[in-house]
Amino acid sequence: MIEVKLTEKAIDPLACINWVMSDNSGGIDVFIGSVRSETNHRKVMRLEFEAYGEMALNKMNGIAKDVFDKWPVNKILIHHRIGILQIGEIPVLIAVAAAHRAAAFDACRYAIDTLKQNVPIWKKEVYEDGEIWVAAHP
Amino acid sequence: MTLRVLGFGIAREIFGAGIIQIDVEENISAGALKKFLETKFPTLKNLSSYRIAINTEFAETDDKITSEDEVAILPAVSGG
């Protein structure tokens, strides 16, 4: 089973974990991204996330389907925030449930790494004295 | 033909709008569209990279575009 979502509301880790848990899964792996207070020694005030919604959801669904092709997993959930996030909030959560832990670990790692490369979502870091679209410039 | 082009992230800021309308040759290729946009918006050339999407799929340089297509300019992604 797959659940993929772009949301303007806070991500609830416990609700996500509960969604992937089931009696046939012995291992749950969870990746939680969190908004850091500092980047390259600059104090971050907040992050602003923007997505190409339809394509982002297509790509997130594609990642989830790839995971099922590559590993024996039972459930995967990928949630990503859009809009303004404060320090300590959760921009992304990926949870994978499998019968055994190795598949859950590997699939979760693959999902976050691929999301960061191919899902059309952008973040702007806002500092006290400026702002930057992350990865935009060399 | 008249084409509507979506811009996201820094591309939206470079365009000054989330959607722009441009006049280009019929069946322009994704690669030629990039060149056209870089003439109109030279700061696009300063980006580390950007891709074109046609109907929500990443396009190859030779892919042709019609006025019916949804075209988007996607700077290097930075989700997560």
PDB file of C-alpha atoms in Angstrom:
ATOM      1  CA  MET A   1       0.000   0.000   0.000  1.00  0.00           C
ATOM      2  CA  ILE A   2       1.129   3.497  -0.840  1.00  0.00           C
ATOM      3  CA  GLU A   3       0.252   6.852   0.691  1.00  0.00           C
ATOM      4  CA  VAL A   4       1.691   9.999  -0.864  1.00  0.00           C
ATOM      5  CA  LYS A   5       0.776  13.527   0.158  1.00  0.00           C
ATOM      6  CA  LEU A   6       1.735  17.180  -0.232  1.00  0.00           C
ATOM      7  CA  THR A   7       0.356  19.125   2.684  1.00  0.00           C
ATOM      8  CA  GLU A   8       0.234  22.611   4.168  1.00  0.00           C
ATOM      9  CA  LYS A   9      -0.488  21.142   7.611  1.00  0.00           C
ATOM     10  CA  ALA A  10       2.017  19.860  10.180  1.00  0.00           C
ATOM     11  CA  ILE A  11       3.163  16.274   9.619  1.00  0.00           C
ATOM     12  CA  ASP A  12       2.246  14.010  12.550  1.00  0.00           C
ATOM     13  CA  PRO A  13       4.984  11.337  12.850  1.00  0.00           C
ATOM     14  CA  LEU A  14       2.955   9.030  15.071  1.00  0.00           C
ATOM     15  CA  ALA A  15      -0.006   9.056  12.695  1.00  0.00           C
ATOM     16  CA  CYS A  16       2.369   8.241   9.805  1.00  0.00           C
ATOM     17  CA  ILE A  17       3.957   5.355  11.708  1.00  0.00           C
ATOM     18  CA  ASN A  18       0.556   4.004  12.683  1.00  0.00           C
ATOM     19  CA  TRP A  19      -0.475   4.074   9.019  1.00  0.00           C
ATOM     20  CA  VAL A  20       2.447   1.875   7.892  1.00  0.00           C
ATOM     21  CA  MET A  21       2.303  -0.583  10.794  1.00  0.00           C
ATOM     22  CA  SER A  22       0.599  -3.911  10.282  1.00  0.00           C
ATOM     23  CA  ASP A  23       0.736  -7.422  11.722  1.00  0.00           C
ATOM     24  CA  ASN A  24       2.831  -8.748   8.822  1.00  0.00           C
ATOM     25  CA  SER A  25       5.561  -6.078   9.137  1.00  0.00           C
ATOM     26  CA  GLY A  26       8.395  -6.784  11.548  1.00  0.00           C
ATOM     27  CA  GLY A  27      10.420  -3.677  10.700  1.00  0.00           C
ATOM     28  CA  ILE A  28       9.436  -0.022  10.281  1.00  0.00           C
ATOM     29  CA  ASP A  29      12.014   2.487   9.085  1.00  0.00           C
ATOM     30  CA  VAL A  30      11.259   6.201   9.307  1.00  0.00           C
ATOM     31  CA  PHE A  31      13.150   9.139   7.862  1.00  0.00           C
ATOM     32  CA  ILE A  32      12.206  12.554   9.237  1.00  0.00           C
ATOM     33  CA  GLY A  33      13.602  15.727   7.720  1.00  0.00           C
ATOM     34  CA  SER A  34      13.752  18.659  10.117  1.00  0.00           C
ATOM     35  CA  VAL A  35      14.302  22.380   9.569  1.00  0.00           C
ATOM     36  CA  ARG A  36      17.809  23.254  10.770  1.00  0.00           C
ATOM     37  CA  SER A  37      18.583  26.514  12.549  1.00  0.00           C
ATOM     38  CA  GLU A  38      21.859  27.135  10.716  1.00  0.00           C
ATOM     39  CA  THR A  39      23.325  26.629   7.218  1.00  0.00           C
ATOM     40  CA  ASN A  40      26.960  27.494   6.457  1.00  0.00           C
ATOM     41  CA  HIS A  41      27.114  29.461   9.719  1.00  0.00           C
ATOM     42  CA  ARG A  42      24.139  31.618   8.753  1.00  0.00           C
ATOM     43  CA  LYS A  43      21.178  31.700  11.101  1.00  0.00           C
ATOM     44  CA  VAL A  44      18.044  30.427   9.360  1.00  0.00           C
ATOM     45  CA  MET A  45      14.773  32.167  10.229  1.00  0.00           C
ATOM     46  CA  ARG A  46      12.408  29.931   8.258  1.00  0.00           C
ATOM     47  CA  LEU A  47      12.080  27.835   5.098  1.00  0.00           C
ATOM     48  CA  GLU A  48       9.599  28.332   2.281  1.00  0.00           C
ATOM     49  CA  PHE A  49       8.667  25.273   0.220  1.00  0.00           C
ATOM     50  CA  GLU A  50       7.067  25.385  -3.193  1.00  0.00           C
ATOM     51  CA  ALA A  51       6.021  22.411  -5.359  1.00  0.00           C
ATOM     52  CA  TYR A  52       4.868  21.713  -8.901  1.00  0.00           C
ATOM     53  CA  GLY A  53       2.004  19.884  -7.253  1.00  0.00           C
ATOM     54  CA  GLU A  54       0.746  17.497  -9.917  1.00  0.00           C
ATOM     55  CA  MET A  55       4.223  16.487 -11.091  1.00  0.00           C
ATOM     56  CA  ALA A  56       5.560  16.203  -7.544  1.00  0.00           C
ATOM     57  CA  LEU A  57       2.759  13.790  -6.621  1.00  0.00           C
ATOM     58  CA  ASN A  58       3.379  11.780  -9.824  1.00  0.00           C
ATOM     59  CA  LYS A  59       7.082  11.523  -9.012  1.00  0.00           C
ATOM     60  CA  MET A  60       6.442  10.630  -5.360  1.00  0.00           C
ATOM     61  CA  ASN A  61       4.039   7.890  -6.476  1.00  0.00           C
ATOM     62  CA  GLY A  62       6.688   6.709  -8.963  1.00  0.00           C
ATOM     63  CA  ILE A  63       9.263   6.428  -6.177  1.00  0.00           C
ATOM     64  CA  ALA A  64       6.817   4.442  -4.056  1.00  0.00           C
ATOM     65  CA  LYS A  65       6.087   2.058  -6.947  1.00  0.00           C
ATOM     66  CA  ASP A  66       9.834   1.640  -7.633  1.00  0.00           C
ATOM     67  CA  VAL A  67      10.304   0.709  -3.985  1.00  0.00           C
ATOM     68  CA  PHE A  68       7.747  -2.088  -4.336  1.00  0.00           C
ATOM     69  CA  ASP A  69       9.552  -3.331  -7.474  1.00  0.00           C
ATOM     70  CA  LYS A  70      12.949  -3.340  -5.769  1.00  0.00           C
ATOM     71  CA  TRP A  71      12.273  -4.565  -2.221  1.00  0.00           C
ATOM     72  CA  PRO A  72       9.833  -6.849  -0.409  1.00  0.00           C
ATOM     73  CA  VAL A  73       8.023  -4.102   1.498  1.00  0.00           C
ATOM     74  CA  ASN A  74       4.426  -3.965   2.676  1.00  0.00           C
ATOM     75  CA  LYS A  75       3.679  -0.249   2.978  1.00  0.00           C
ATOM     76  CA  ILE A  76       5.305   3.067   2.165  1.00  0.00           C
ATOM     77  CA  LEU A  77       4.222   6.573   3.118  1.00  0.00           C
ATOM     78  CA  ILE A  78       5.769   9.765   1.735  1.00  0.00           C
ATOM     79  CA  HIS A  79       4.525  13.098   3.075  1.00  0.00           C
ATOM     80  CA  HIS A  80       6.031  16.470   2.136  1.00  0.00           C
ATOM     81  CA  ARG A  81       5.121  19.914   3.416  1.00  0.00           C
ATOM     82  CA  ILE A  82       4.655  23.015   1.303  1.00  0.00           C
ATOM     83  CA  GLY A  83       4.457  26.625   2.480  1.00  0.00           C
ATOM     84  CA  ILE A  84       6.321  28.316   5.317  1.00  0.00           C
ATOM     85  CA  LEU A  85       8.085  26.161   7.939  1.00  0.00           C
ATOM     86  CA  GLN A  86       9.727  27.264  11.165  1.00  0.00           C
ATOM     87  CA  ILE A  87      12.869  25.806  12.788  1.00  0.00           C
ATOM     88  CA  GLY A  88      12.267  22.290  14.079  1.00  0.00           C
ATOM     89  CA  GLU A  89       9.240  21.616  11.880  1.00  0.00           C
ATOM     90  CA  ILE A  90       9.118  18.556   9.621  1.00  0.00           C
ATOM     91  CA  PRO A  91       9.333  19.179   5.842  1.00  0.00           C
ATOM     92  CA  VAL A  92       9.388  15.506   4.888  1.00  0.00           C
ATOM     93  CA  LEU A  93       8.595  12.142   6.418  1.00  0.00           C
ATOM     94  CA  ILE A  94       9.072   8.760   4.777  1.00  0.00           C
ATOM     95  CA  ALA A  95       7.988   5.577   6.533  1.00  0.00           C
ATOM     96  CA  VAL A  96       8.491   2.082   5.170  1.00  0.00           C
ATOM     97  CA  ALA A  97       7.212  -1.167   6.637  1.00  0.00           C
ATOM     98  CA  ALA A  98       8.537  -4.577   5.658  1.00  0.00           C
ATOM     99  CA  ALA A  99       8.634  -8.082   7.066  1.00  0.00           C
ATOM    100  CA  HIS A 100      12.354  -7.652   7.794  1.00  0.00           C
ATOM    101  CA  ARG A 101      14.422  -4.587   8.619  1.00  0.00           C
ATOM    102  CA  ALA A 102      16.978  -4.713   5.756  1.00  0.00           C
ATOM    103  CA  ALA A 103      14.370  -3.990   3.078  1.00  0.00           C
ATOM    104  CA  ALA A 104      12.813  -1.224   5.183  1.00  0.00           C
ATOM    105  CA  PHE A 105      16.177   0.510   5.729  1.00  0.00           C
ATOM    106  CA  ASP A 106      17.266   0.247   2.087  1.00  0.00           C
ATOM    107  CA  ALA A 107      13.911   1.311   0.661  1.00  0.00           C
ATOM    108  CA  CYS A 108      13.649   4.311   2.978  1.00  0.00           C
ATOM    109  CA  ARG A 109      17.154   5.491   2.042  1.00  0.00           C
ATOM    110  CA  TYR A 110      16.374   5.070  -1.658  1.00  0.00           C
ATOM    111  CA  ALA A 111      13.100   6.981  -1.325  1.00  0.00           C
ATOM    112  CA  ILE A 112      14.572  10.070   0.368  1.00  0.00           C
ATOM    113  CA  ASP A 113      17.662  10.125  -1.894  1.00  0.00           C
ATOM    114  CA  THR A 114      15.514   9.897  -5.039  1.00  0.00           C
ATOM    115  CA  LEU A 115      13.018  12.466  -3.747  1.00  0.00           C
ATOM    116  CA  LYS A 116      15.846  14.944  -3.280  1.00  0.00           C
ATOM    117  CA  GLN A 117      16.998  14.440  -6.873  1.00  0.00           C
ATOM    118  CA  ASN A 118      13.807  14.169  -8.892  1.00  0.00           C
ATOM    119  CA  VAL A 119      10.730  15.501  -7.150  1.00  0.00           C
ATOM    120  CA  PRO A 120       9.906  19.067  -8.239  1.00  0.00           C
ATOM    121  CA  ILE A 121       9.897  20.772  -4.862  1.00  0.00           C
ATOM    122  CA  TRP A 122      12.004  23.808  -4.018  1.00  0.00           C
ATOM    123  CA  LYS A 123      13.023  25.425  -0.757  1.00  0.00           C
ATOM    124  CA  LYS A 124      14.072  28.938  -0.029  1.00  0.00           C
ATOM    125  CA  GLU A 125      16.132  29.554   3.095  1.00  0.00           C
ATOM    126  CA  VAL A 126      15.347  32.876   4.711  1.00  0.00           C
ATOM    127  CA  TYR A 127      18.092  34.360   6.900  1.00  0.00           C
ATOM    128  CA  GLU A 128      18.191  37.433   9.093  1.00  0.00           C
ATOM    129  CA  ASP A 129      19.952  39.296   6.288  1.00  0.00           C
ATOM    130  CA  GLY A 130      18.817  37.705   3.038  1.00  0.00           C
ATOM    131  CA  GLU A 131      17.418  34.630   1.363  1.00  0.00           C
ATOM    132  CA  ILE A 132      18.562  31.866  -1.004  1.00  0.00           C
ATOM    133  CA  TRP A 133      16.833  29.298  -3.215  1.00  0.00           C
ATOM    134  CA  VAL A 134      18.731  26.178  -2.168  1.00  0.00           C
ATOM    135  CA  ALA A 135      20.741  24.519  -5.009  1.00  0.00           C
ATOM    136  CA  ALA A 136      19.691  27.170  -7.528  1.00  0.00           C
ATOM    137  CA  HIS A 137      23.186  28.538  -8.176  1.00  0.00           C
ATOM    138  CA  PRO A 138      26.530  26.753  -8.611  1.00  0.00           C
TER     139      PRO A 138
ATOM    140  CA  MET B   1       2.409  29.872 -31.547  1.00  0.00           C
ATOM    141  CA  THR B   2       1.559  31.251 -28.139  1.00  0.00           C
ATOM    142  CA  LEU B   3       2.859  29.175 -25.270  1.00  0.00           C
ATOM    143  CA  ARG B   4       2.138  29.405 -21.562  1.00  0.00           C
ATOM    144  CA  VAL B   5       5.155  28.529 -19.450  1.00  0.00           C
ATOM    145  CA  LEU B   6       5.057  27.830 -15.712  1.00  0.00           C
ATOM    146  CA  GLY B   7       7.995  28.909 -13.577  1.00  0.00           C
ATOM    147  CA  PHE B   8       8.849  27.508 -10.155  1.00  0.00           C
ATOM    148  CA  GLY B   9      11.257  28.501  -7.403  1.00  0.00           C
ATOM    149  CA  ILE B  10      13.894  30.897  -8.639  1.00  0.00           C
ATOM    150  CA  ALA B  11      12.544  30.602 -12.209  1.00  0.00           C
ATOM    151  CA  ARG B  12       9.248  32.079 -10.997  1.00  0.00           C
ATOM    152  CA  GLU B  13      11.180  34.982  -9.498  1.00  0.00           C
ATOM    153  CA  ILE B  14      13.216  35.451 -12.683  1.00  0.00           C
ATOM    154  CA  PHE B  15       9.999  35.488 -14.751  1.00  0.00           C
ATOM    155  CA  GLY B  16       8.362  37.827 -12.259  1.00  0.00           C
ATOM    156  CA  ALA B  17       5.262  35.602 -12.410  1.00  0.00           C
ATOM    157  CA  GLY B  18       4.228  31.984 -11.963  1.00  0.00           C
ATOM    158  CA  ILE B  19       2.998  31.818 -15.577  1.00  0.00           C
ATOM    159  CA  ILE B  20       4.304  33.717 -18.577  1.00  0.00           C
ATOM    160  CA  GLN B  21       3.013  33.788 -22.119  1.00  0.00           C
ATOM    161  CA  ILE B  22       5.504  33.804 -25.000  1.00  0.00           C
ATOM    162  CA  ASP B  23       5.374  33.654 -28.794  1.00  0.00           C
ATOM    163  CA  VAL B  24       7.613  30.963 -30.265  1.00  0.00           C
ATOM    164  CA  GLU B  25       7.926  28.934 -33.491  1.00  0.00           C
ATOM    165  CA  GLU B  26       5.496  26.024 -34.022  1.00  0.00           C
ATOM    166  CA  ASN B  27       6.636  22.706 -32.505  1.00  0.00           C
ATOM    167  CA  ILE B  28       9.645  24.271 -30.837  1.00  0.00           C
ATOM    168  CA  SER B  29      11.988  21.766 -29.184  1.00  0.00           C
ATOM    169  CA  ALA B  30      12.695  21.844 -25.464  1.00  0.00           C
ATOM    170  CA  GLY B  31      16.306  22.769 -26.225  1.00  0.00           C
ATOM    171  CA  ALA B  32      15.293  25.663 -28.491  1.00  0.00           C
ATOM    172  CA  LEU B  33      12.828  26.875 -25.871  1.00  0.00           C
ATOM    173  CA  LYS B  34      15.683  27.019 -23.355  1.00  0.00           C
ATOM    174  CA  LYS B  35      17.707  29.169 -25.755  1.00  0.00           C
ATOM    175  CA  PHE B  36      14.699  31.429 -26.395  1.00  0.00           C
ATOM    176  CA  LEU B  37      14.092  31.889 -22.666  1.00  0.00           C
ATOM    177  CA  GLU B  38      17.779  32.556 -21.971  1.00  0.00           C
ATOM    178  CA  THR B  39      17.699  35.398 -24.501  1.00  0.00           C
ATOM    179  CA  LYS B  40      14.601  36.846 -22.894  1.00  0.00           C
ATOM    180  CA  PHE B  41      15.735  36.161 -19.303  1.00  0.00           C
ATOM    181  CA  PRO B  42      19.575  36.085 -19.329  1.00  0.00           C
ATOM    182  CA  THR B  43      19.823  35.380 -15.575  1.00  0.00           C
ATOM    183  CA  LEU B  44      18.549  31.839 -16.291  1.00  0.00           C
ATOM    184  CA  LYS B  45      22.091  31.172 -17.513  1.00  0.00           C
ATOM    185  CA  ASN B  46      23.433  31.803 -13.993  1.00  0.00           C
ATOM    186  CA  LEU B  47      21.500  28.852 -12.552  1.00  0.00           C
ATOM    187  CA  SER B  48      23.343  25.660 -11.660  1.00  0.00           C
ATOM    188  CA  SER B  49      20.918  23.765 -13.883  1.00  0.00           C
ATOM    189  CA  TYR B  50      17.283  23.708 -14.857  1.00  0.00           C
ATOM    190  CA  ARG B  51      15.059  21.258 -16.665  1.00  0.00           C
ATOM    191  CA  ILE B  52      11.976  21.611 -18.797  1.00  0.00           C
ATOM    192  CA  ALA B  53       8.905  19.536 -18.086  1.00  0.00           C
ATOM    193  CA  ILE B  54       6.284  18.831 -20.738  1.00  0.00           C
ATOM    194  CA  ASN B  55       2.951  17.644 -19.374  1.00  0.00           C
ATOM    195  CA  THR B  56       4.546  16.900 -15.979  1.00  0.00           C
ATOM    196  CA  GLU B  57       7.397  14.745 -17.378  1.00  0.00           C
ATOM    197  CA  PHE B  58      11.053  15.779 -17.664  1.00  0.00           C
ATOM    198  CA  ALA B  59      11.711  16.602 -21.328  1.00  0.00           C
ATOM    199  CA  GLU B  60      14.675  15.632 -23.517  1.00  0.00           C
ATOM    200  CA  THR B  61      16.405  18.352 -25.571  1.00  0.00           C
ATOM    201  CA  ASP B  62      14.793  17.170 -28.838  1.00  0.00           C
ATOM    202  CA  ASP B  63      11.239  16.794 -27.502  1.00  0.00           C
ATOM    203  CA  LYS B  64       8.753  18.932 -29.435  1.00  0.00           C
ATOM    204  CA  ILE B  65       6.254  21.247 -27.796  1.00  0.00           C
ATOM    205  CA  THR B  66       2.792  22.189 -29.051  1.00  0.00           C
ATOM    206  CA  SER B  67       0.577  25.002 -27.832  1.00  0.00           C
ATOM    207  CA  GLU B  68      -1.616  22.424 -26.070  1.00  0.00           C
ATOM    208  CA  ASP B  69       1.232  21.231 -23.835  1.00  0.00           C
ATOM    209  CA  GLU B  70       1.759  22.260 -20.239  1.00  0.00           C
ATOM    210  CA  VAL B  71       5.351  23.457 -20.112  1.00  0.00           C
ATOM    211  CA  ALA B  72       7.239  24.198 -16.906  1.00  0.00           C
ATOM    212  CA  ILE B  73      10.707  25.446 -16.054  1.00  0.00           C
ATOM    213  CA  LEU B  74      12.180  23.485 -13.178  1.00  0.00           C
ATOM    214  CA  PRO B  75      15.359  24.764 -11.496  1.00  0.00           C
ATOM    215  CA  ALA B  76      17.509  22.253  -9.577  1.00  0.00           C
ATOM    216  CA  VAL B  77      15.125  20.720  -7.042  1.00  0.00           C
ATOM    217  CA  SER B  78      15.731  21.084  -3.310  1.00  0.00           C
ATOM    218  CA  GLY B  79      12.917  19.305  -1.512  1.00  0.00           C
ATOM    219  CA  GLY B  80      13.337  17.240   1.636  1.00  0.00           C
TER     220      GLY B  80
END
